[in-house]
Every structure is written in C-alpha cells, then in structure tokens.
C-alpha cells in the first residue's frame, strides 16, 4: 500500500500520476505548482510503479503483510 510522498523532494514531474494502474495518485494544484496527492489509497495494488519510476525517490510503498495466526 502506498504510504508516503515526500513533497520536499518532489519536483512535480508528474510521472507518478499516469504510471499508476489503479489511479491512486493524482496531481493537484498547490499554489503555482502541481503536487501528487494520494487520492485513493485503498485502491493501491502495490505494483511499486510509482516508487520505481519516481526520479527523485520521494514515494514510499510498503506491501501489506498479512500474518497467519499461530495455532496455539
């Protein structure tokens, strides 16, 4: 699941928006620049495209780990 976008490192290149197959990230106007916003985090399929293609490495994706309960 997508966790964080470091807006201090982001250059507003916009690569993360079209590369996301689930439309999780959208660019929104903030003053004179556009910044990526995690609009639908629940739709994230953990494909890591946004993290891999971000030239500034400002997107952090963590897979959801489902632990099996112990039988005791």
Short mmCIF file of N, CA and C in Angstrom, two decimals:
data_model
loop_
_atom_site.label_atom_id
_atom_site.label_comp_id
_atom_site.label_asym_id
_atom_site.label_seq_id
_atom_site.Cartn_x
_atom_site.Cartn_y
_atom_site.Cartn_z
N UNK A 1 0.84 -1.18 0.00
CA UNK A 1 0.00 0.00 0.00
C UNK A 1 0.89 1.24 0.00
N UNK A 2 0.48 2.22 -0.74
CA UNK A 2 1.23 3.47 -0.78
C UNK A 2 1.14 4.17 0.58
N UNK A 3 2.28 4.61 1.06
CA UNK A 3 2.34 5.15 2.41
C UNK A 3 2.62 6.65 2.43
N UNK A 4 3.59 7.08 1.65
CA UNK A 4 4.04 8.47 1.81
C UNK A 4 4.62 9.02 0.51
N UNK A 5 4.39 10.32 0.31
CA UNK A 5 5.05 11.06 -0.76
C UNK A 5 5.76 12.23 -0.09
N UNK A 6 7.07 12.27 -0.22
CA UNK A 6 7.87 13.35 0.37
C UNK A 6 7.82 14.56 -0.56
N UNK A 7 6.95 15.50 -0.24
CA UNK A 7 6.76 16.67 -1.09
C UNK A 7 7.96 17.61 -1.09
N UNK A 8 8.84 17.49 -0.09
CA UNK A 8 10.05 18.31 -0.07
C UNK A 8 11.03 17.87 -1.16
N UNK A 9 11.03 16.59 -1.51
CA UNK A 9 11.91 16.07 -2.55
C UNK A 9 11.25 16.07 -3.93
N UNK A 10 9.93 16.15 -3.97
CA UNK A 10 9.17 16.07 -5.22
C UNK A 10 9.44 17.29 -6.11
N UNK A 11 9.66 17.03 -7.40
CA UNK A 11 9.89 18.11 -8.36
C UNK A 11 8.67 18.37 -9.24
N UNK A 12 7.55 17.73 -8.93
CA UNK A 12 6.29 17.88 -9.68
C UNK A 12 6.43 17.46 -11.14
N UNK A 13 7.20 16.41 -11.38
CA UNK A 13 7.38 15.95 -12.76
C UNK A 13 6.11 15.30 -13.30
N UNK A 14 5.28 14.74 -12.41
CA UNK A 14 4.00 14.17 -12.83
C UNK A 14 4.07 12.74 -13.34
N UNK A 15 5.22 12.08 -13.27
CA UNK A 15 5.33 10.71 -13.76
C UNK A 15 4.49 9.72 -12.96
N UNK A 16 4.29 9.98 -11.69
CA UNK A 16 3.58 9.04 -10.83
C UNK A 16 2.09 8.95 -11.15
N UNK A 17 1.51 10.01 -11.66
CA UNK A 17 0.07 10.03 -11.96
C UNK A 17 -0.30 9.06 -13.08
N UNK A 18 0.27 9.18 -14.27
CA UNK A 18 -0.15 8.28 -15.36
C UNK A 18 0.39 6.86 -15.23
N UNK A 19 1.46 6.66 -14.45
CA UNK A 19 2.06 5.33 -14.34
C UNK A 19 1.28 4.43 -13.38
N UNK A 20 0.41 5.00 -12.56
CA UNK A 20 -0.36 4.23 -11.58
C UNK A 20 -1.54 3.53 -12.26
N UNK A 21 -1.57 2.19 -12.27
CA UNK A 21 -2.66 1.48 -12.94
C UNK A 21 -3.99 1.56 -12.20
N UNK A 22 -3.97 1.95 -10.93
CA UNK A 22 -5.19 1.99 -10.13
C UNK A 22 -5.69 3.41 -9.86
N UNK A 23 -5.08 4.41 -10.49
CA UNK A 23 -5.46 5.82 -10.29
C UNK A 23 -5.44 6.24 -8.83
N UNK A 24 -4.44 5.79 -8.10
CA UNK A 24 -4.31 6.15 -6.69
C UNK A 24 -3.77 7.57 -6.53
N UNK A 25 -2.82 7.94 -7.38
CA UNK A 25 -2.15 9.24 -7.28
C UNK A 25 -2.71 10.19 -8.33
N UNK A 26 -3.01 11.40 -7.89
CA UNK A 26 -3.48 12.45 -8.80
C UNK A 26 -2.70 13.72 -8.52
N UNK A 27 -2.43 14.48 -9.58
CA UNK A 27 -1.75 15.76 -9.43
C UNK A 27 -2.79 16.82 -9.10
N UNK A 28 -2.51 17.61 -8.07
CA UNK A 28 -3.40 18.70 -7.67
C UNK A 28 -2.60 19.99 -7.55
N UNK A 29 -3.25 21.08 -7.92
CA UNK A 29 -2.64 22.41 -7.87
C UNK A 29 -2.47 22.84 -6.43
N UNK A 30 -1.27 23.31 -6.10
CA UNK A 30 -0.97 23.85 -4.78
C UNK A 30 -0.14 25.10 -4.99
N UNK A 31 -0.80 26.23 -5.03
CA UNK A 31 -0.11 27.48 -5.33
C UNK A 31 0.22 27.53 -6.81
N UNK A 32 1.50 27.72 -7.13
CA UNK A 32 1.91 27.80 -8.54
C UNK A 32 2.43 26.47 -9.09
N UNK A 33 2.43 25.42 -8.26
CA UNK A 33 2.93 24.11 -8.70
C UNK A 33 1.86 23.04 -8.50
N UNK A 34 2.03 21.95 -9.25
CA UNK A 34 1.18 20.78 -9.04
C UNK A 34 1.97 19.75 -8.24
N UNK A 35 1.31 19.12 -7.29
CA UNK A 35 1.93 18.11 -6.47
C UNK A 35 1.09 16.85 -6.48
N UNK A 36 1.74 15.67 -6.35
CA UNK A 36 0.97 14.43 -6.29
C UNK A 36 0.26 14.28 -4.95
N UNK A 37 -0.95 13.76 -5.01
CA UNK A 37 -1.76 13.54 -3.83
C UNK A 37 -2.23 12.09 -3.86
N UNK A 38 -2.15 11.42 -2.71
CA UNK A 38 -2.67 10.06 -2.61
C UNK A 38 -4.18 10.18 -2.43
N UNK A 39 -4.92 10.03 -3.53
CA UNK A 39 -6.35 10.28 -3.50
C UNK A 39 -7.15 9.04 -3.11
N UNK A 40 -6.74 7.87 -3.58
CA UNK A 40 -7.47 6.64 -3.29
C UNK A 40 -6.51 5.56 -2.77
N UNK A 41 -6.01 5.69 -1.55
CA UNK A 41 -5.02 4.73 -1.04
C UNK A 41 -5.55 3.30 -0.97
N UNK A 42 -6.85 3.16 -0.78
CA UNK A 42 -7.43 1.81 -0.69
C UNK A 42 -7.43 1.08 -2.03
N UNK A 43 -7.22 1.79 -3.13
CA UNK A 43 -7.17 1.17 -4.46
C UNK A 43 -5.76 0.70 -4.84
N UNK A 44 -4.77 1.01 -4.02
CA UNK A 44 -3.38 0.66 -4.33
C UNK A 44 -3.23 -0.86 -4.44
N UNK A 45 -2.63 -1.30 -5.55
CA UNK A 45 -2.41 -2.73 -5.78
C UNK A 45 -0.96 -3.12 -5.49
N UNK A 46 -0.20 -2.22 -4.91
CA UNK A 46 1.19 -2.45 -4.52
C UNK A 46 2.03 -2.95 -5.69
N UNK A 47 1.90 -2.28 -6.82
CA UNK A 47 2.68 -2.65 -8.01
C UNK A 47 4.07 -2.02 -7.99
N UNK A 48 4.27 -1.01 -7.15
CA UNK A 48 5.54 -0.30 -6.98
C UNK A 48 5.93 0.55 -8.19
N UNK A 49 5.04 0.72 -9.17
CA UNK A 49 5.36 1.55 -10.34
C UNK A 49 5.73 2.97 -9.94
N UNK A 50 4.94 3.57 -9.06
CA UNK A 50 5.20 4.96 -8.67
C UNK A 50 6.56 5.08 -7.98
N UNK A 51 6.88 4.14 -7.12
CA UNK A 51 8.16 4.17 -6.41
C UNK A 51 9.33 3.93 -7.36
N UNK A 52 9.18 2.99 -8.28
CA UNK A 52 10.25 2.65 -9.21
C UNK A 52 10.53 3.77 -10.21
N UNK A 53 9.47 4.38 -10.75
CA UNK A 53 9.65 5.38 -11.80
C UNK A 53 9.87 6.80 -11.29
N UNK A 54 9.72 7.04 -9.99
CA UNK A 54 9.95 8.38 -9.45
C UNK A 54 11.43 8.73 -9.54
N UNK A 55 11.80 9.76 -10.32
CA UNK A 55 13.22 10.10 -10.47
C UNK A 55 13.85 10.66 -9.20
N UNK A 56 13.04 11.16 -8.29
CA UNK A 56 13.57 11.75 -7.05
C UNK A 56 13.47 10.80 -5.86
N UNK A 57 12.93 9.60 -6.07
CA UNK A 57 12.77 8.61 -5.00
C UNK A 57 12.02 9.18 -3.79
N UNK A 58 10.94 9.88 -4.06
CA UNK A 58 10.20 10.52 -2.96
C UNK A 58 8.91 9.78 -2.60
N UNK A 59 8.64 8.64 -3.25
CA UNK A 59 7.43 7.87 -2.96
C UNK A 59 7.83 6.59 -2.25
N UNK A 60 7.10 6.29 -1.17
CA UNK A 60 7.40 5.11 -0.36
C UNK A 60 6.19 4.19 -0.36
N UNK A 61 6.38 2.96 -0.84
CA UNK A 61 5.32 1.96 -0.90
C UNK A 61 5.72 0.78 -0.02
N UNK A 62 4.78 0.32 0.79
CA UNK A 62 5.02 -0.84 1.64
C UNK A 62 3.98 -1.90 1.32
N UNK A 63 4.41 -3.14 1.11
CA UNK A 63 3.42 -4.19 0.88
C UNK A 63 2.65 -4.48 2.16
N UNK A 64 1.41 -4.86 2.00
CA UNK A 64 0.60 -5.25 3.15
C UNK A 64 0.97 -6.69 3.49
N UNK A 65 1.40 -6.88 4.72
CA UNK A 65 1.77 -8.22 5.16
C UNK A 65 0.65 -8.75 6.04
N UNK A 66 0.09 -9.83 5.60
CA UNK A 66 -0.95 -10.47 6.40
C UNK A 66 -0.31 -11.65 7.12
N UNK A 67 -0.36 -11.60 8.41
CA UNK A 67 0.25 -12.66 9.21
C UNK A 67 -0.78 -13.72 9.54
N UNK A 68 -0.33 -14.95 9.48
CA UNK A 68 -1.20 -16.06 9.85
C UNK A 68 -1.17 -16.22 11.35
N UNK A 69 -2.32 -16.41 11.96
CA UNK A 69 -2.32 -16.62 13.41
C UNK A 69 -1.67 -17.96 13.77
N UNK A 70 -0.97 -17.97 14.84
CA UNK A 70 -0.34 -19.20 15.30
C UNK A 70 -1.40 -20.13 15.88
N UNK A 71 -1.24 -21.43 15.72
CA UNK A 71 -2.28 -22.36 16.15
C UNK A 71 -2.34 -22.58 17.66
N UNK A 72 -1.50 -21.96 18.42
CA UNK A 72 -1.55 -22.19 19.86
C UNK A 72 -2.32 -21.17 20.59
#
